[in-house]
């Protein structure tokens, strides 16, 4: 088959990515229908630009989108990449191979400047999603408040500013979309084995979550 395509591993069905946008989900009106109950009715889309393509999670599912096992919000696709929409797996092909790694291209855009407390909030927000291979919902404002020992109202104000900084539009599952974006930009790391100190949330200045959290709490 010429041009990019996606193959559904469970059925072996091959669907060409012929349009500019190919929708994926469990709904009856999507371009690539996946019957697994872990898939949202409108789960993700693949966008083509000439011979290239990228996958975008739409933030409407608790189970997220993964490329080669890694949770993503957006990711430029390479030939042979395995896409996981919830528990449903697909493989893309027909994409020209190049020397530049897709994840390097994706991270060229700089992440926004973040305060120490915003770094803490993002770490706490994403901690549930990174604690296991299966994606779970990110922490709620109440859970973040309990984790950071601050008020829920303060956490909600921080989240509103973070939505603006990461350009997360209003709508359902805003916390999920924010967590997906943060993970896709590589700003958080998976949790270490039990007994090791928690990883830091990287900023452009290279400050760790542990240090910033401790300094912030001492100042408060």
PDB file of C-alpha atoms in Angstrom:
ATOM      1  CA  UNK A   1       0.000   0.000   0.000  1.00  0.00           C
ATOM      2  CA  UNK A   2       1.372   3.411  -0.965  1.00  0.00           C
ATOM      3  CA  UNK A   3       1.330   6.214   1.569  1.00  0.00           C
ATOM      4  CA  UNK A   4       0.795   6.112   5.353  1.00  0.00           C
ATOM      5  CA  UNK A   5      -1.612   3.548   6.777  1.00  0.00           C
ATOM      6  CA  UNK A   6      -2.677   2.114  10.114  1.00  0.00           C
ATOM      7  CA  UNK A   7      -3.125  -1.593  10.879  1.00  0.00           C
ATOM      8  CA  UNK A   8      -5.418  -2.770  13.687  1.00  0.00           C
ATOM      9  CA  UNK A   9      -3.541  -5.594  15.407  1.00  0.00           C
ATOM     10  CA  UNK A  10      -6.629  -7.403  16.734  1.00  0.00           C
ATOM     11  CA  UNK A  11      -8.321  -7.743  13.335  1.00  0.00           C
ATOM     12  CA  UNK A  12      -5.475  -7.189  10.873  1.00  0.00           C
ATOM     13  CA  UNK A  13      -7.541  -4.533   9.104  1.00  0.00           C
ATOM     14  CA  UNK A  14      -5.508  -1.943   7.212  1.00  0.00           C
ATOM     15  CA  UNK A  15      -6.876   1.584   6.814  1.00  0.00           C
ATOM     16  CA  UNK A  16      -5.055   4.104   4.595  1.00  0.00           C
ATOM     17  CA  UNK A  17      -4.440   7.518   6.136  1.00  0.00           C
ATOM     18  CA  UNK A  18      -5.615   9.184   2.967  1.00  0.00           C
ATOM     19  CA  UNK A  19      -7.390  12.191   4.447  1.00  0.00           C
ATOM     20  CA  UNK A  20      -5.844  15.173   6.154  1.00  0.00           C
ATOM     21  CA  UNK A  21      -7.352  14.040   9.473  1.00  0.00           C
ATOM     22  CA  UNK A  22      -8.196  10.436  10.447  1.00  0.00           C
ATOM     23  CA  UNK A  23     -10.337  10.057  13.572  1.00  0.00           C
ATOM     24  CA  UNK A  24      -9.938   7.040  15.868  1.00  0.00           C
ATOM     25  CA  UNK A  25     -12.276   5.773  18.562  1.00  0.00           C
ATOM     26  CA  UNK A  26     -15.141   3.501  19.581  1.00  0.00           C
ATOM     27  CA  UNK A  27     -17.876   5.640  18.043  1.00  0.00           C
ATOM     28  CA  UNK A  28     -19.694   4.554  14.907  1.00  0.00           C
ATOM     29  CA  UNK A  29     -18.815   7.682  12.924  1.00  0.00           C
ATOM     30  CA  UNK A  30     -14.997   7.617  13.303  1.00  0.00           C
ATOM     31  CA  UNK A  31     -12.636   6.665  10.477  1.00  0.00           C
ATOM     32  CA  UNK A  32     -10.856   3.919  12.457  1.00  0.00           C
ATOM     33  CA  UNK A  33     -13.316   2.036  14.659  1.00  0.00           C
ATOM     34  CA  UNK A  34     -11.935   0.206  17.714  1.00  0.00           C
ATOM     35  CA  UNK A  35     -14.422  -1.863  19.687  1.00  0.00           C
ATOM     36  CA  UNK A  36     -12.459  -2.182  22.925  1.00  0.00           C
ATOM     37  CA  UNK A  37     -14.365  -0.645  25.891  1.00  0.00           C
ATOM     38  CA  UNK A  38     -11.189   1.140  27.071  1.00  0.00           C
ATOM     39  CA  UNK A  39     -11.340   3.311  23.931  1.00  0.00           C
ATOM     40  CA  UNK A  40     -13.299   6.562  23.996  1.00  0.00           C
ATOM     41  CA  UNK A  41     -15.969   7.238  21.368  1.00  0.00           C
ATOM     42  CA  UNK A  42     -13.679   9.948  19.957  1.00  0.00           C
ATOM     43  CA  UNK A  43     -10.263   9.031  21.282  1.00  0.00           C
ATOM     44  CA  UNK A  44      -7.538  10.456  19.022  1.00  0.00           C
ATOM     45  CA  UNK A  45      -6.756  11.623  15.528  1.00  0.00           C
ATOM     46  CA  UNK A  46      -3.911  11.231  13.077  1.00  0.00           C
ATOM     47  CA  UNK A  47      -3.083  14.347  11.089  1.00  0.00           C
ATOM     48  CA  UNK A  48      -1.207  14.182   7.793  1.00  0.00           C
ATOM     49  CA  UNK A  49       1.166  16.780   6.386  1.00  0.00           C
ATOM     50  CA  UNK A  50       2.267  15.460   3.005  1.00  0.00           C
ATOM     51  CA  UNK A  51       4.095  12.148   3.581  1.00  0.00           C
ATOM     52  CA  UNK A  52       4.348  12.810   7.330  1.00  0.00           C
ATOM     53  CA  UNK A  53       1.805  12.283  10.091  1.00  0.00           C
ATOM     54  CA  UNK A  54       1.351  12.854  13.795  1.00  0.00           C
ATOM     55  CA  UNK A  55      -1.049  11.394  16.354  1.00  0.00           C
ATOM     56  CA  UNK A  56      -2.928  13.673  18.758  1.00  0.00           C
ATOM     57  CA  UNK A  57      -4.765  12.447  21.850  1.00  0.00           C
ATOM     58  CA  UNK A  58      -8.027  14.371  22.222  1.00  0.00           C
ATOM     59  CA  UNK A  59      -8.059  14.228  26.033  1.00  0.00           C
ATOM     60  CA  UNK A  60     -11.499  12.630  26.114  1.00  0.00           C
ATOM     61  CA  UNK A  61     -10.495   9.246  27.547  1.00  0.00           C
ATOM     62  CA  UNK A  62      -9.218   8.155  30.959  1.00  0.00           C
ATOM     63  CA  UNK A  63      -6.928   5.670  29.226  1.00  0.00           C
ATOM     64  CA  UNK A  64      -4.889   7.990  27.025  1.00  0.00           C
ATOM     65  CA  UNK A  65      -2.837   7.379  23.882  1.00  0.00           C
ATOM     66  CA  UNK A  66       0.607   5.788  23.802  1.00  0.00           C
ATOM     67  CA  UNK A  67       3.283   5.523  21.125  1.00  0.00           C
ATOM     68  CA  UNK A  68       5.607   2.547  21.628  1.00  0.00           C
ATOM     69  CA  UNK A  69       4.365   2.288  25.209  1.00  0.00           C
ATOM     70  CA  UNK A  70       4.893   5.951  26.074  1.00  0.00           C
ATOM     71  CA  UNK A  71       1.983   8.196  27.006  1.00  0.00           C
ATOM     72  CA  UNK A  72       1.718  11.162  24.611  1.00  0.00           C
ATOM     73  CA  UNK A  73      -0.420  14.187  23.877  1.00  0.00           C
ATOM     74  CA  UNK A  74       1.030  14.645  20.361  1.00  0.00           C
ATOM     75  CA  UNK A  75       3.765  12.740  18.608  1.00  0.00           C
ATOM     76  CA  UNK A  76       5.222  12.758  15.115  1.00  0.00           C
ATOM     77  CA  UNK A  77       4.962   9.200  13.802  1.00  0.00           C
ATOM     78  CA  UNK A  78       7.683   7.026  12.359  1.00  0.00           C
ATOM     79  CA  UNK A  79       7.300   3.922  10.231  1.00  0.00           C
ATOM     80  CA  UNK A  80       6.509   0.895  12.419  1.00  0.00           C
ATOM     81  CA  UNK A  81       5.372   2.846  15.505  1.00  0.00           C
ATOM     82  CA  UNK A  82       2.924   0.945  17.730  1.00  0.00           C
ATOM     83  CA  UNK A  83      -0.041   3.065  18.845  1.00  0.00           C
ATOM     84  CA  UNK A  84      -2.086   2.106  21.904  1.00  0.00           C
ATOM     85  CA  UNK A  85      -5.518   3.649  22.370  1.00  0.00           C
ATOM     86  CA  UNK A  86      -6.503   2.328  25.774  1.00  0.00           C
ATOM     87  CA  UNK A  87      -5.962  -1.431  25.425  1.00  0.00           C
ATOM     88  CA  UNK A  88      -6.370  -1.433  21.622  1.00  0.00           C
ATOM     89  CA  UNK A  89      -3.129  -1.622  19.642  1.00  0.00           C
ATOM     90  CA  UNK A  90      -2.404  -0.480  16.095  1.00  0.00           C
ATOM     91  CA  UNK A  91       0.713  -0.107  13.979  1.00  0.00           C
ATOM     92  CA  UNK A  92       1.477   2.607  11.429  1.00  0.00           C
ATOM     93  CA  UNK A  93       3.393   2.072   8.223  1.00  0.00           C
ATOM     94  CA  UNK A  94       4.166   3.686   4.907  1.00  0.00           C
ATOM     95  CA  UNK A  95       5.877   6.707   6.457  1.00  0.00           C
ATOM     96  CA  UNK A  96       9.258   7.678   4.942  1.00  0.00           C
ATOM     97  CA  UNK A  97      12.194   7.040   7.244  1.00  0.00           C
ATOM     98  CA  UNK A  98      14.508   9.895   8.153  1.00  0.00           C
ATOM     99  CA  UNK A  99      17.493  10.389  10.443  1.00  0.00           C
ATOM    100  CA  UNK A 100      15.810  12.976  12.697  1.00  0.00           C
ATOM    101  CA  UNK A 101      14.076  11.361  15.687  1.00  0.00           C
ATOM    102  CA  UNK A 102      10.404  12.265  15.928  1.00  0.00           C
ATOM    103  CA  UNK A 103      10.579  13.057  19.641  1.00  0.00           C
ATOM    104  CA  UNK A 104      13.442  15.499  19.016  1.00  0.00           C
ATOM    105  CA  UNK A 105      11.342  17.385  16.484  1.00  0.00           C
ATOM    106  CA  UNK A 106       8.401  17.454  18.841  1.00  0.00           C
ATOM    107  CA  UNK A 107      10.387  18.992  21.702  1.00  0.00           C
ATOM    108  CA  UNK A 108      11.872  21.875  19.773  1.00  0.00           C
ATOM    109  CA  UNK A 109       9.204  24.203  21.101  1.00  0.00           C
ATOM    110  CA  UNK A 110      10.245  25.481  24.526  1.00  0.00           C
ATOM    111  CA  UNK A 111       8.068  24.722  27.516  1.00  0.00           C
ATOM    112  CA  UNK A 112       6.654  27.737  29.376  1.00  0.00           C
ATOM    113  CA  UNK A 113       8.439  29.277  32.340  1.00  0.00           C
ATOM    114  CA  UNK A 114       7.090  27.788  35.568  1.00  0.00           C
ATOM    115  CA  UNK A 115       7.220  28.904  39.187  1.00  0.00           C
ATOM    116  CA  UNK A 116       8.399  26.590  41.941  1.00  0.00           C
ATOM    117  CA  UNK A 117       4.841  25.972  43.150  1.00  0.00           C
ATOM    118  CA  UNK A 118       3.596  25.343  39.606  1.00  0.00           C
ATOM    119  CA  UNK A 119       6.294  22.683  39.268  1.00  0.00           C
ATOM    120  CA  UNK A 120       5.052  21.085  42.483  1.00  0.00           C
ATOM    121  CA  UNK A 121       1.449  21.161  41.274  1.00  0.00           C
ATOM    122  CA  UNK A 122       2.348  19.525  37.946  1.00  0.00           C
ATOM    123  CA  UNK A 123       4.353  16.799  39.665  1.00  0.00           C
ATOM    124  CA  UNK A 124       1.463  16.021  42.004  1.00  0.00           C
ATOM    125  CA  UNK A 125      -1.033  16.185  39.125  1.00  0.00           C
ATOM    126  CA  UNK A 126       0.860  13.661  37.006  1.00  0.00           C
ATOM    127  CA  UNK A 127       2.006  11.314  39.790  1.00  0.00           C
ATOM    128  CA  UNK A 128      -0.976   8.873  39.476  1.00  0.00           C
ATOM    129  CA  UNK A 129      -0.551   8.668  35.690  1.00  0.00           C
ATOM    130  CA  UNK A 130       3.121   7.726  36.018  1.00  0.00           C
ATOM    131  CA  UNK A 131       2.817   5.244  38.861  1.00  0.00           C
ATOM    132  CA  UNK A 132       1.785   2.317  36.665  1.00  0.00           C
ATOM    133  CA  UNK A 133       1.928   1.148  33.052  1.00  0.00           C
ATOM    134  CA  UNK A 134      -1.829   1.600  32.705  1.00  0.00           C
ATOM    135  CA  UNK A 135      -2.916   5.231  32.464  1.00  0.00           C
ATOM    136  CA  UNK A 136      -5.182   6.427  35.250  1.00  0.00           C
ATOM    137  CA  UNK A 137      -6.801   9.797  35.784  1.00  0.00           C
ATOM    138  CA  UNK A 138      -4.453  12.522  37.071  1.00  0.00           C
ATOM    139  CA  UNK A 139      -4.855  13.781  40.619  1.00  0.00           C
ATOM    140  CA  UNK A 140      -7.804  16.012  41.504  1.00  0.00           C
ATOM    141  CA  UNK A 141      -7.408  19.506  42.939  1.00  0.00           C
ATOM    142  CA  UNK A 142      -8.311  18.118  46.379  1.00  0.00           C
ATOM    143  CA  UNK A 143      -5.690  15.359  46.113  1.00  0.00           C
ATOM    144  CA  UNK A 144      -3.033  17.843  44.987  1.00  0.00           C
ATOM    145  CA  UNK A 145      -3.930  20.134  47.897  1.00  0.00           C
ATOM    146  CA  UNK A 146      -3.539  17.268  50.382  1.00  0.00           C
ATOM    147  CA  UNK A 147      -0.239  16.227  48.786  1.00  0.00           C
ATOM    148  CA  UNK A 148       1.246  19.735  48.903  1.00  0.00           C
ATOM    149  CA  UNK A 149      -0.433  20.758  52.192  1.00  0.00           C
ATOM    150  CA  UNK A 150      -2.107  23.820  50.684  1.00  0.00           C
ATOM    151  CA  UNK A 151      -5.715  24.848  50.186  1.00  0.00           C
ATOM    152  CA  UNK A 152      -7.807  23.444  47.341  1.00  0.00           C
ATOM    153  CA  UNK A 153      -8.623  27.007  46.244  1.00  0.00           C
ATOM    154  CA  UNK A 154      -4.902  27.749  45.853  1.00  0.00           C
ATOM    155  CA  UNK A 155      -4.424  24.626  43.740  1.00  0.00           C
ATOM    156  CA  UNK A 156      -7.330  25.607  41.481  1.00  0.00           C
ATOM    157  CA  UNK A 157      -5.752  29.038  40.923  1.00  0.00           C
ATOM    158  CA  UNK A 158      -2.445  27.399  39.994  1.00  0.00           C
ATOM    159  CA  UNK A 159      -4.247  25.034  37.598  1.00  0.00           C
ATOM    160  CA  UNK A 160      -6.008  27.940  35.888  1.00  0.00           C
ATOM    161  CA  UNK A 161      -2.657  29.636  35.280  1.00  0.00           C
ATOM    162  CA  UNK A 162      -1.158  26.371  34.040  1.00  0.00           C
ATOM    163  CA  UNK A 163      -4.030  25.883  31.574  1.00  0.00           C
ATOM    164  CA  UNK A 164      -3.200  29.315  30.166  1.00  0.00           C
ATOM    165  CA  UNK A 165       0.559  28.706  30.030  1.00  0.00           C
ATOM    166  CA  UNK A 166       0.147  25.356  28.241  1.00  0.00           C
ATOM    167  CA  UNK A 167      -2.734  26.677  26.090  1.00  0.00           C
ATOM    168  CA  UNK A 168      -5.236  24.078  27.263  1.00  0.00           C
ATOM    169  CA  UNK A 169      -8.639  25.319  26.025  1.00  0.00           C
ATOM    170  CA  UNK A 170     -11.776  25.184  28.136  1.00  0.00           C
ATOM    171  CA  UNK A 171     -13.754  21.956  27.951  1.00  0.00           C
ATOM    172  CA  UNK A 172     -14.057  18.532  29.580  1.00  0.00           C
ATOM    173  CA  UNK A 173     -11.059  16.671  31.017  1.00  0.00           C
ATOM    174  CA  UNK A 174      -8.829  19.732  31.187  1.00  0.00           C
ATOM    175  CA  UNK A 175      -6.649  18.113  33.841  1.00  0.00           C
ATOM    176  CA  UNK A 176      -6.153  15.057  31.593  1.00  0.00           C
ATOM    177  CA  UNK A 177      -5.154  17.223  28.654  1.00  0.00           C
ATOM    178  CA  UNK A 178      -2.744  19.215  30.830  1.00  0.00           C
ATOM    179  CA  UNK A 179      -1.167  16.025  32.195  1.00  0.00           C
ATOM    180  CA  UNK A 180      -0.833  14.605  28.667  1.00  0.00           C
ATOM    181  CA  UNK A 181       0.875  17.784  27.466  1.00  0.00           C
ATOM    182  CA  UNK A 182       3.297  17.844  30.393  1.00  0.00           C
ATOM    183  CA  UNK A 183       4.223  14.174  29.913  1.00  0.00           C
ATOM    184  CA  UNK A 184       4.618  14.617  26.140  1.00  0.00           C
ATOM    185  CA  UNK A 185       7.039  17.516  26.703  1.00  0.00           C
ATOM    186  CA  UNK A 186       9.129  15.336  28.996  1.00  0.00           C
ATOM    187  CA  UNK A 187       8.643  17.616  32.011  1.00  0.00           C
ATOM    188  CA  UNK A 188       7.894  14.727  34.358  1.00  0.00           C
ATOM    189  CA  UNK A 189       9.606  11.373  34.840  1.00  0.00           C
ATOM    190  CA  UNK A 190       8.196   7.970  35.826  1.00  0.00           C
ATOM    191  CA  UNK A 191       8.308   7.265  39.556  1.00  0.00           C
ATOM    192  CA  UNK A 192      11.328   5.261  40.796  1.00  0.00           C
ATOM    193  CA  UNK A 193      11.051   1.934  42.640  1.00  0.00           C
ATOM    194  CA  UNK A 194       9.742   2.139  46.202  1.00  0.00           C
ATOM    195  CA  UNK A 195      12.398   3.375  48.620  1.00  0.00           C
ATOM    196  CA  UNK A 196      14.085   5.770  46.217  1.00  0.00           C
ATOM    197  CA  UNK A 197      13.467   9.528  46.434  1.00  0.00           C
ATOM    198  CA  UNK A 198      10.843  10.874  43.994  1.00  0.00           C
ATOM    199  CA  UNK A 199      12.172  12.300  40.736  1.00  0.00           C
ATOM    200  CA  UNK A 200      12.255  16.006  40.074  1.00  0.00           C
ATOM    201  CA  UNK A 201      10.119  17.869  37.638  1.00  0.00           C
ATOM    202  CA  UNK A 202      12.553  19.392  35.168  1.00  0.00           C
ATOM    203  CA  UNK A 203      12.365  23.066  34.308  1.00  0.00           C
ATOM    204  CA  UNK A 204      14.487  25.088  31.929  1.00  0.00           C
ATOM    205  CA  UNK A 205      16.667  26.041  34.878  1.00  0.00           C
ATOM    206  CA  UNK A 206      17.147  22.393  35.847  1.00  0.00           C
ATOM    207  CA  UNK A 207      15.594  22.694  39.319  1.00  0.00           C
ATOM    208  CA  UNK A 208      14.253  19.532  40.924  1.00  0.00           C
ATOM    209  CA  UNK A 209      10.798  19.128  42.420  1.00  0.00           C
ATOM    210  CA  UNK A 210      12.252  17.960  45.712  1.00  0.00           C
ATOM    211  CA  UNK A 211      14.427  21.028  46.133  1.00  0.00           C
ATOM    212  CA  UNK A 212      11.803  23.511  44.972  1.00  0.00           C
ATOM    213  CA  UNK A 213       9.118  21.941  47.108  1.00  0.00           C
ATOM    214  CA  UNK A 214      11.310  22.022  50.203  1.00  0.00           C
ATOM    215  CA  UNK A 215      12.370  25.612  49.617  1.00  0.00           C
ATOM    216  CA  UNK A 216       8.808  26.704  48.988  1.00  0.00           C
ATOM    217  CA  UNK A 217       7.534  25.046  52.141  1.00  0.00           C
ATOM    218  CA  UNK A 218      10.287  26.606  54.234  1.00  0.00           C
ATOM    219  CA  UNK A 219       9.382  30.015  52.859  1.00  0.00           C
ATOM    220  CA  UNK A 220       5.668  29.557  53.600  1.00  0.00           C
TER     221      UNK A 220
END
